[in-house]
CSV table of C-alpha atoms and ligand atoms in Angstrom, one decimal:
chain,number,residue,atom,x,y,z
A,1365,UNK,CA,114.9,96.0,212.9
A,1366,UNK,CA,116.9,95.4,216.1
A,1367,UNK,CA,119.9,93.0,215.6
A,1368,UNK,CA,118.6,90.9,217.9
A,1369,UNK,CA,115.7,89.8,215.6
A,1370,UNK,CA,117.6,90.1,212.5
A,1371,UNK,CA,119.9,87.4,213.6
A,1372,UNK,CA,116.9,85.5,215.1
A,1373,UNK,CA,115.7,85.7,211.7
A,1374,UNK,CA,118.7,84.9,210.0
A,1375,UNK,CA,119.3,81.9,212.7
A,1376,UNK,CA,116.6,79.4,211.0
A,1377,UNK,CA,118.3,80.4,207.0
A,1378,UNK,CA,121.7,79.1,208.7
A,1379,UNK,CA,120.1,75.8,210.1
A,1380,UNK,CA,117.5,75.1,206.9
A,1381,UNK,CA,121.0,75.4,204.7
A,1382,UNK,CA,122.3,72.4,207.8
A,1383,UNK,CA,119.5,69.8,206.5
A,1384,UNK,CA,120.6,66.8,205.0
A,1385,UNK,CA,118.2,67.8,202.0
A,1386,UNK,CA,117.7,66.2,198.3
A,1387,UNK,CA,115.4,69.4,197.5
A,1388,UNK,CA,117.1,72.6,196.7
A,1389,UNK,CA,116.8,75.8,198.3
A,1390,UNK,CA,116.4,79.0,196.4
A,1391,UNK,CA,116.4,82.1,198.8
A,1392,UNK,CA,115.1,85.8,197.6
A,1393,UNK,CA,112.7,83.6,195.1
A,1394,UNK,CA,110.5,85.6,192.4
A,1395,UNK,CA,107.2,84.0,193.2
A,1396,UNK,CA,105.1,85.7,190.4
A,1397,UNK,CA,105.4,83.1,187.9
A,1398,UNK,CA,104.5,80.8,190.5
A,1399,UNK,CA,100.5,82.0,190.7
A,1400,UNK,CA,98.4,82.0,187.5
A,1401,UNK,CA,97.4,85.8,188.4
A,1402,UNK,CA,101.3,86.8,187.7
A,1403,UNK,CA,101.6,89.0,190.2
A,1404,UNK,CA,103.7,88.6,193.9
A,1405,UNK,CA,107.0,89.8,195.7
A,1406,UNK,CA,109.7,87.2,196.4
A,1407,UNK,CA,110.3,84.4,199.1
A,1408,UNK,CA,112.3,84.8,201.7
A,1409,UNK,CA,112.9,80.9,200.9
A,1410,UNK,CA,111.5,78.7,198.1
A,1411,UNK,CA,111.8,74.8,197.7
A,1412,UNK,CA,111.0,72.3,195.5
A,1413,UNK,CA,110.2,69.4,197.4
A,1414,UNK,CA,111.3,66.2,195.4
A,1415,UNK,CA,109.7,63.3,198.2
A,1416,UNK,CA,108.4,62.6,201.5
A,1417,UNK,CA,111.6,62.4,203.1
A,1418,UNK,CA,112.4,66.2,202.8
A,1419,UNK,CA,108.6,67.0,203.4
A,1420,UNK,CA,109.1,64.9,207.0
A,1421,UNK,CA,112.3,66.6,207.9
A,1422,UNK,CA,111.0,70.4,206.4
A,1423,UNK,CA,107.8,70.1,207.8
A,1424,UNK,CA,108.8,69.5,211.7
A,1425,UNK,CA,111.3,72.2,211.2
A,1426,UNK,CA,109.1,74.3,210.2
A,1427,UNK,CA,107.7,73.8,213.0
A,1428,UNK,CA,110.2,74.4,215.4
A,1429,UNK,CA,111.7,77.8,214.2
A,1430,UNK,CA,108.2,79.1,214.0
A,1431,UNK,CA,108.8,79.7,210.1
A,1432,UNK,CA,105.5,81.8,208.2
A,1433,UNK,CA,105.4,78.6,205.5
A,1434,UNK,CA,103.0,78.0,202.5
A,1435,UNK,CA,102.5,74.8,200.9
A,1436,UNK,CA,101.8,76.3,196.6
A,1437,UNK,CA,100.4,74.1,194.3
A,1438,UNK,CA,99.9,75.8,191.2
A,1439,UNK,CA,98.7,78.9,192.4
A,1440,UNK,CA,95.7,79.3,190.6
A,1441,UNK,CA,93.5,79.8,193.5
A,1442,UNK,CA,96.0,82.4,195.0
A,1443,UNK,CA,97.2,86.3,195.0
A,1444,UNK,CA,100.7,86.8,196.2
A,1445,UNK,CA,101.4,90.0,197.9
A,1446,UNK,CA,103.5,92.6,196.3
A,1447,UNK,CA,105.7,92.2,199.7
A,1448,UNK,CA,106.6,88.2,199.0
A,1449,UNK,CA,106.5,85.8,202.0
A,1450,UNK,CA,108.9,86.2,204.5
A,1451,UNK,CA,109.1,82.5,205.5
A,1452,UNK,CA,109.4,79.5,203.7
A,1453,UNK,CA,107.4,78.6,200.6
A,1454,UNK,CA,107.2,74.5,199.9
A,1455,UNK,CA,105.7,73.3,196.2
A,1456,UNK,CA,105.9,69.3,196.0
A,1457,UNK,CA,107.5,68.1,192.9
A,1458,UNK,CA,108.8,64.9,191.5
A,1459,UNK,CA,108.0,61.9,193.7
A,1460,UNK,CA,104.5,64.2,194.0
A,1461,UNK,CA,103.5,63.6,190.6
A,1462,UNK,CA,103.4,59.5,190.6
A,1463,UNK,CA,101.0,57.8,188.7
A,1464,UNK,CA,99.2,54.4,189.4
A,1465,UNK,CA,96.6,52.3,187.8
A,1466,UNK,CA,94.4,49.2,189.6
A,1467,UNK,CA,92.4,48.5,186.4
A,1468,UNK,CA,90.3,46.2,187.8
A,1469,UNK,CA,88.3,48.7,190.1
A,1470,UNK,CA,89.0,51.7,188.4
A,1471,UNK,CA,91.3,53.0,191.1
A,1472,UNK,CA,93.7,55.5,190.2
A,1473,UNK,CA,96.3,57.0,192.8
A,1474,UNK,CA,97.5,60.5,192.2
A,1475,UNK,CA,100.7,62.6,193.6
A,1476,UNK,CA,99.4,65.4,195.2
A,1477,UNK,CA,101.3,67.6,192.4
A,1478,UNK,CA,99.8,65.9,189.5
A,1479,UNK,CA,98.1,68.8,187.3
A,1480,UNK,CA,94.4,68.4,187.0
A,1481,UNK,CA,94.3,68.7,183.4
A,1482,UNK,CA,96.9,66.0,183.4
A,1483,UNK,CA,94.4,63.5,185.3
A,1484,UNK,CA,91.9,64.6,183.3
A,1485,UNK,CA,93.8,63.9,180.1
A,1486,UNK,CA,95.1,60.5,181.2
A,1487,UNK,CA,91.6,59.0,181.9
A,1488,UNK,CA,90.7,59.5,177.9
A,1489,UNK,CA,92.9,56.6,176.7
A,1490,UNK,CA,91.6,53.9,180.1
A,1491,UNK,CA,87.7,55.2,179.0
A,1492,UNK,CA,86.9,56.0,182.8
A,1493,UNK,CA,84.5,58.9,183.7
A,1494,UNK,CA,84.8,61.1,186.6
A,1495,UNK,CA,87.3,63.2,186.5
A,1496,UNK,CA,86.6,64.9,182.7
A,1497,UNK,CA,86.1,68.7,184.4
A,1498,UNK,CA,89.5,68.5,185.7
A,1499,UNK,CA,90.3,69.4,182.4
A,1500,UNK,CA,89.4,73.5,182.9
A,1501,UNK,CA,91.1,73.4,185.5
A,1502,UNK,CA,94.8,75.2,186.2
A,1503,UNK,CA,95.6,73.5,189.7
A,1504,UNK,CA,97.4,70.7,191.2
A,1505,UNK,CA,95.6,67.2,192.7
A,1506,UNK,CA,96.6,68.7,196.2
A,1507,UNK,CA,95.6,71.8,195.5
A,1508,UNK,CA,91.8,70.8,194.4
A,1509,UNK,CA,91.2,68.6,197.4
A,1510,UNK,CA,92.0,71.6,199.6
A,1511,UNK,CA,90.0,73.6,197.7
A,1512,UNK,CA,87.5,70.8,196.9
A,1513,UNK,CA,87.7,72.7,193.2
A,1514,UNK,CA,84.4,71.2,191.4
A,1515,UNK,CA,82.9,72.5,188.0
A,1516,UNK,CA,80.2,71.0,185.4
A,1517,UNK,CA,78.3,70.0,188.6
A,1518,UNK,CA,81.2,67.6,189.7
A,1519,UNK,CA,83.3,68.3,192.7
A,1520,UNK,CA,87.1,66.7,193.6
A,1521,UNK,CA,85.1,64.8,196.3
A,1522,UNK,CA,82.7,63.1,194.1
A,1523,UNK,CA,85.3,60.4,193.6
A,1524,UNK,CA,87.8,60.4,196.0
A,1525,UNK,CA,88.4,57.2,198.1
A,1526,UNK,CA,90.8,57.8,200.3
A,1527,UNK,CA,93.9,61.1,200.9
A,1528,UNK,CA,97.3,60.8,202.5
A,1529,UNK,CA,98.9,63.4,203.9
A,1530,UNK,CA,101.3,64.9,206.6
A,1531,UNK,CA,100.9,66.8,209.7
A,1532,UNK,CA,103.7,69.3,211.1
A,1533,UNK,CA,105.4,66.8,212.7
A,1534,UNK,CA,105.8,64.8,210.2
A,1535,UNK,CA,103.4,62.4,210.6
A,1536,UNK,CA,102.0,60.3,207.8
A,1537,UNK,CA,97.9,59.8,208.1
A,1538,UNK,CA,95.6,58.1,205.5
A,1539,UNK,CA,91.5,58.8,205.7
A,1540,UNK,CA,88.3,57.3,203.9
A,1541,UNK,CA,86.6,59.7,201.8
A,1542,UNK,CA,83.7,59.1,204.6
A,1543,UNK,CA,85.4,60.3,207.2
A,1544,UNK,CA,86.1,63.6,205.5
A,1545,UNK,CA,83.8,66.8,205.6
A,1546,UNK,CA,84.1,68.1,202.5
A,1547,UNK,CA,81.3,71.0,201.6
A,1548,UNK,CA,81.5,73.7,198.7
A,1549,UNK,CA,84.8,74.9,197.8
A,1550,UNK,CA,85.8,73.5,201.4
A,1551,UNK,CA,87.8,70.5,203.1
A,1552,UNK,CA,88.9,69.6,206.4
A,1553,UNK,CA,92.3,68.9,205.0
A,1554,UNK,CA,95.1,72.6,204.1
A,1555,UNK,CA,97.9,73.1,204.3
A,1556,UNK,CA,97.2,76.3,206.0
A,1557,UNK,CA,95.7,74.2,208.7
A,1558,UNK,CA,98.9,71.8,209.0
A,1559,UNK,CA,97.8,68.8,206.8
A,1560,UNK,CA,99.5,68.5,203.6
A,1561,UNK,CA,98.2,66.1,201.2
A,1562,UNK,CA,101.0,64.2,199.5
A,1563,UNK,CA,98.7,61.6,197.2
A,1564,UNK,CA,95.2,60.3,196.6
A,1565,UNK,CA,93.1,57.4,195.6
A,1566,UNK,CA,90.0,58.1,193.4
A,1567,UNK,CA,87.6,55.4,191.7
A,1568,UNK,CA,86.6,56.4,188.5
A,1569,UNK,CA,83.7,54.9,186.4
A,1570,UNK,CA,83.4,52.7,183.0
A,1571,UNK,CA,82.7,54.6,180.5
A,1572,UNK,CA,84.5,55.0,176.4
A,1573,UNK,CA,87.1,57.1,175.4
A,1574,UNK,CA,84.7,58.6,173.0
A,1575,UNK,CA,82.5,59.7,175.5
A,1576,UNK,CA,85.3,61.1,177.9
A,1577,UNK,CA,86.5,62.9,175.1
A,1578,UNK,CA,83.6,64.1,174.4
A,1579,UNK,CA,82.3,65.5,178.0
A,1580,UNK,CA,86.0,67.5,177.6
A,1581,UNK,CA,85.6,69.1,174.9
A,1582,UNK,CA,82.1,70.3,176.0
A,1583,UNK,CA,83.5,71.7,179.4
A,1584,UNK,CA,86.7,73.3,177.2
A,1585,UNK,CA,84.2,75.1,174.8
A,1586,UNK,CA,82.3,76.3,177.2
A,1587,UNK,CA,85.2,77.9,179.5
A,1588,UNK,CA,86.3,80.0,175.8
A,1589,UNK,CA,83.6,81.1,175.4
A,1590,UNK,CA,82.2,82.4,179.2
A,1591,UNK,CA,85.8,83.0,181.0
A,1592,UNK,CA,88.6,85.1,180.0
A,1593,UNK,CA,91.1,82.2,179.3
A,1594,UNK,CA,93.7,84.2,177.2
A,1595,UNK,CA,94.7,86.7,179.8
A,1596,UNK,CA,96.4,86.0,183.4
A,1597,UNK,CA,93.5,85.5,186.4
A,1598,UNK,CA,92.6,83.4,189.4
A,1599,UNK,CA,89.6,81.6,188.4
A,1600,UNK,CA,86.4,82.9,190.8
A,1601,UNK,CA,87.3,85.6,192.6
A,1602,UNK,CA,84.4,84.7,194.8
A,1603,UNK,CA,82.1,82.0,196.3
A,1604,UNK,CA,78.2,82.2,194.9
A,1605,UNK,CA,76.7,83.5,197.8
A,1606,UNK,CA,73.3,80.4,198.6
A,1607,UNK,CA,70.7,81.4,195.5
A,1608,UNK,CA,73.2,84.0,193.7
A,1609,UNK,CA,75.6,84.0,191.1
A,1610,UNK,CA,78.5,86.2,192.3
A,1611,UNK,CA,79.7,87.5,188.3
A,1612,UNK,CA,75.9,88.6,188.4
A,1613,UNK,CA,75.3,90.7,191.5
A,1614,UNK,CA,78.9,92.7,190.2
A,1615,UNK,CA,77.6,93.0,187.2
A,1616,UNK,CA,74.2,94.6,188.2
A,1617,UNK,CA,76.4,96.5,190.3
A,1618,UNK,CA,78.0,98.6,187.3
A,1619,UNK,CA,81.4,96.6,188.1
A,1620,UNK,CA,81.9,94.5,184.8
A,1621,UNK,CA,85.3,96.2,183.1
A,1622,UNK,CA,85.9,98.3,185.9
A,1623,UNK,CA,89.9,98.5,185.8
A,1624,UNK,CA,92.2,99.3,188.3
A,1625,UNK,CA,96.3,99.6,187.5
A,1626,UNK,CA,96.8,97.3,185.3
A,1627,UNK,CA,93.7,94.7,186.9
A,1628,UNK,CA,90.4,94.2,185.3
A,1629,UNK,CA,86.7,92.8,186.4
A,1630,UNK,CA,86.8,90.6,183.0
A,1631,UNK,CA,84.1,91.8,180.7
A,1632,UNK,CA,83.9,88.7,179.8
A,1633,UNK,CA,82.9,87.5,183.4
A,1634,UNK,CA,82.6,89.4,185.9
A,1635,UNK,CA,83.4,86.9,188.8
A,1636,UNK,CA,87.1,86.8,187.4
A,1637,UNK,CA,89.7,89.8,187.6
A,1638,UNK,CA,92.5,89.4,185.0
A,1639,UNK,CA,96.2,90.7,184.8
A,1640,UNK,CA,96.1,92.8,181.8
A,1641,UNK,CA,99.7,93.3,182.3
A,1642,UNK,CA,101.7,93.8,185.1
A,1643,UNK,CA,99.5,94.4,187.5
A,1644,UNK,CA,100.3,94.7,190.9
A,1645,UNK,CA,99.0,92.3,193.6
A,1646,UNK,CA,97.6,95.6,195.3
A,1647,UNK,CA,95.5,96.5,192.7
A,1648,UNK,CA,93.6,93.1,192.0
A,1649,UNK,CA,93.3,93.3,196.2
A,1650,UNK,CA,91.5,97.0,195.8
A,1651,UNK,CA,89.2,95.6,193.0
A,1652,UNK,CA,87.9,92.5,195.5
A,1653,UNK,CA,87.2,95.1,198.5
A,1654,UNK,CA,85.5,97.6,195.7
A,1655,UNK,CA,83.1,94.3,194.5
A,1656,UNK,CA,82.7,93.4,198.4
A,1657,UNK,CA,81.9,97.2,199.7
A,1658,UNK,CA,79.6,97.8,196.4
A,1659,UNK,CA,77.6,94.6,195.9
A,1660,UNK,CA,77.1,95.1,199.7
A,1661,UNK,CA,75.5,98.8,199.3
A,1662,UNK,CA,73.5,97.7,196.3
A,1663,UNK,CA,72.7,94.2,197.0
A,1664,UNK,CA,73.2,93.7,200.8
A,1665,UNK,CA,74.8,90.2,200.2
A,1666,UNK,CA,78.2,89.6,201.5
A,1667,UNK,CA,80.6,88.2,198.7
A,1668,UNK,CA,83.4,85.6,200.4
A,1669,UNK,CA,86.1,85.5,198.7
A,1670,UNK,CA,86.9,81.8,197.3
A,1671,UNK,CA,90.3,82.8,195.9
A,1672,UNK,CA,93.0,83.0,198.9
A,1673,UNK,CA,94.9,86.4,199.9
A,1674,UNK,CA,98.8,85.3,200.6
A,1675,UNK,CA,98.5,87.1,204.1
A,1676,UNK,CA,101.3,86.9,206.9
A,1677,UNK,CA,98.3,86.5,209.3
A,1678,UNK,CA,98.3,82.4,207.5
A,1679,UNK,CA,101.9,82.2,209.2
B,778,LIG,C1,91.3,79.8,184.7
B,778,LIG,C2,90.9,79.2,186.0
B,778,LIG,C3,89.8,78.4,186.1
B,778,LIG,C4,89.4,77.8,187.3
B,778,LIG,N1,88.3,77.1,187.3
B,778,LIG,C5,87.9,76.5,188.5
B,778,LIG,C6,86.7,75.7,188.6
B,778,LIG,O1,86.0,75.5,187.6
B,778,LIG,N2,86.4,75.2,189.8
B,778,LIG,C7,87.2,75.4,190.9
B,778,LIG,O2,86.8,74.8,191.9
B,778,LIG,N3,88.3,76.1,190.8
B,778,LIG,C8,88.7,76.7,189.7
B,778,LIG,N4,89.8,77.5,189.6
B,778,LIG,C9,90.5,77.8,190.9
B,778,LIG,C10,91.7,76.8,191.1
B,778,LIG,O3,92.2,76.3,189.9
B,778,LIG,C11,91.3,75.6,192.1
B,778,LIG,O4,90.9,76.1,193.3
B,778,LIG,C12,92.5,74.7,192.2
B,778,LIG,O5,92.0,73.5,192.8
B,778,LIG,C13,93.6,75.2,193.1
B,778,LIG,O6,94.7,74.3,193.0
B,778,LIG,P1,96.2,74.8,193.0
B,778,LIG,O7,97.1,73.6,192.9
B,778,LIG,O8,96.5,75.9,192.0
B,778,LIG,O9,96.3,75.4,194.5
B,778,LIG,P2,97.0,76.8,194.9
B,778,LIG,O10,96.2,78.0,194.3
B,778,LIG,O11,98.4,76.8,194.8
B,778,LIG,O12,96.6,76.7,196.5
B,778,LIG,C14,95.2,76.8,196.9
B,778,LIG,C15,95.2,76.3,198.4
B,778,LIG,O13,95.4,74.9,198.4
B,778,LIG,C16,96.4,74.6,199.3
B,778,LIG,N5,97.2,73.5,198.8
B,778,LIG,C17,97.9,73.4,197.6
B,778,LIG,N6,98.5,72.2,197.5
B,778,LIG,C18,98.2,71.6,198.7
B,778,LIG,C19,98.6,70.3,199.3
B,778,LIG,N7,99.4,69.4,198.6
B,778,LIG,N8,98.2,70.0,200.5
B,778,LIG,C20,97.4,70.8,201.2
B,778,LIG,N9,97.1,72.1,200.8
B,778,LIG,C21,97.4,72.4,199.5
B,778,LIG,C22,97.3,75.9,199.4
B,778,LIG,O14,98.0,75.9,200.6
B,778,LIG,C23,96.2,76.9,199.3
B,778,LIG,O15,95.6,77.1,200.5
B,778,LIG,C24,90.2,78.1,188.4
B,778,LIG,C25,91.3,78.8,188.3
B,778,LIG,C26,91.7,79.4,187.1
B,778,LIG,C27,92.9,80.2,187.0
């Protein structure tokens, strides 16, 4: 590295540590307990964000040094390199995780760092349907409008109203559900693409705690006893192709338990790869190209990924 780029690089550490910030910096910031897969480098930079003041003043600066950033959630969606992130790695916190109920309607507005299971958990007692397969679900609020995570037939769209979030600049904007395109496993709003959702409003339905309770423990019983929940993963590793289930074309591809390192196509499932410990971020990468390149020569069906590679090309 020439010194002219290492103190370009250096230049935007000296002026983040300038910001008149309540969030705290953490530089050279173990990131694998950060994704549910437990694997991943360090960050050049990592930051809780406590409130939408930092996020305004972060996000344009960001911007204007040109920093790789990533906006983490709960990382459950997500491999980390081995290499870390060179940049900047955001994860809202605190203000992010406010709560409010219009009982009336059946509104509920979320912080974009709510956990889903939390949600799903807090709409037992109020006896409002909607939101019960949150509860199988390791993610943040944010996180599964920018996936649009769905299970049980239910997706995160179903019954949202309306999403805030921020641009790079800083910006505040608020949209209608309607105005959104939100398709499988898909949303116009990322991070990746420059919008970060800081909350949500969702309308729920009238139901009985009973009930609710119910539908949850359903979906719960269901995940032990198809998915690997016990051991470290990242949920699907890839979409269902239109008129496929991905777990079966590996499977009939002689992939289910294939290992390797330390990374496994679960026997259990075989859309999911787990971390049978300390598996390298490399490994579970070699195991979705071996799925893609094999289902491909057996099957000729292309598998997309659904879970998201950590990759500088994001920056
Ligand atoms: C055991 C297990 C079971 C799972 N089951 C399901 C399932 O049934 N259905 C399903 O759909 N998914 C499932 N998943 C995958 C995953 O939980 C969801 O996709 C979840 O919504 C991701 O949320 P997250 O907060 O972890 O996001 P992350 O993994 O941290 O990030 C995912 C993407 O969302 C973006 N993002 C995160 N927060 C924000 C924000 N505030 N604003 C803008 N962009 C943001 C990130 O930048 C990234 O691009 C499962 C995962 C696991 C580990």
């Amino acid at each position: 590295m020439s010194k002219n780029t290492l103190s370009i690089n250096s230049h935007w550490k000296v002026k983040l540590a300038e910001l008149p910030l309540q969030s705290r910096l953490c530089w050279e910031h173990s990131l694998r307990r950060y994704s549910t897969m437990r694997v991943g480098g360090t960050a050049a930079c990592f930051i809780d964000v406590l409130n939408c003041e930092d996020l305004s003043q972060l996000l344009p600066f960001i911007q204007q040094y040109q920093i790789p950033y990533f906006v983490l959630g709960k990382g459950s969606n997500l491999i980390i390199p081995d290499t870390g992130w060179p940049g900047i790695i955001l994860r809202l916190s605190s203000n992010f995780e406010d709560w409010h109920i219009f009982e009336e309607d059946h509104l509920v507005c979320v912080g974009a760092a709510l956990p889903d299971v939390i949600f799903a958990k807090r709409s037992v007692p109020l006896g409002w349907s909607g939101v019960e397969f949150l509860i199988g679900i390791p993610g943040s609020i944010g996180g599964a409008i920018a996936m649009n995570a769905g299970a049980h037939g239910t997706e995160i769209s179903d019954h949202l109203k309306t999403v805030w979030w921020m641009d790079m600049d800083g910006n505040q904007h608020q949209g209608d559900r309607d105005s959104l395109e939100f398709s499988y496993r898909s949303s116009p709003l990322n991070a990746v693409s420059g919008s970060i959702i800081t909350s949500a409003l969702f309308q729920l339905k009238e139901s009985d705690s009973q009930t609710v309770k119910s539908h949850m423990k359903q979906f719960q019983s269901y995940r032990e006893t198809t998915q690997p929940t016990k051991i470290p993963n990242c949920g699907s590793v890839f979409k269902n192709p239109p008129g496929h289930y991905a777990a079966k074309l590996i499977e009939s591809a002689g992939l289910k338990g294939y290992g390797i390192g330390n990374a496994q196509i679960s026997e259990k499932h075989s859309n999911f790869i787990v971390n049978q410990g300390n598996a390298k971020a490399a490994d579970v990468i070699a195991l979705i190209e071996l799925a893609q390149d094999t289902v491909w020569k057996v099957h000729q069906i292309s598998l997309e990924p659904e879970v998201q590679l950590l990759t500088h090309a994001q920056c």
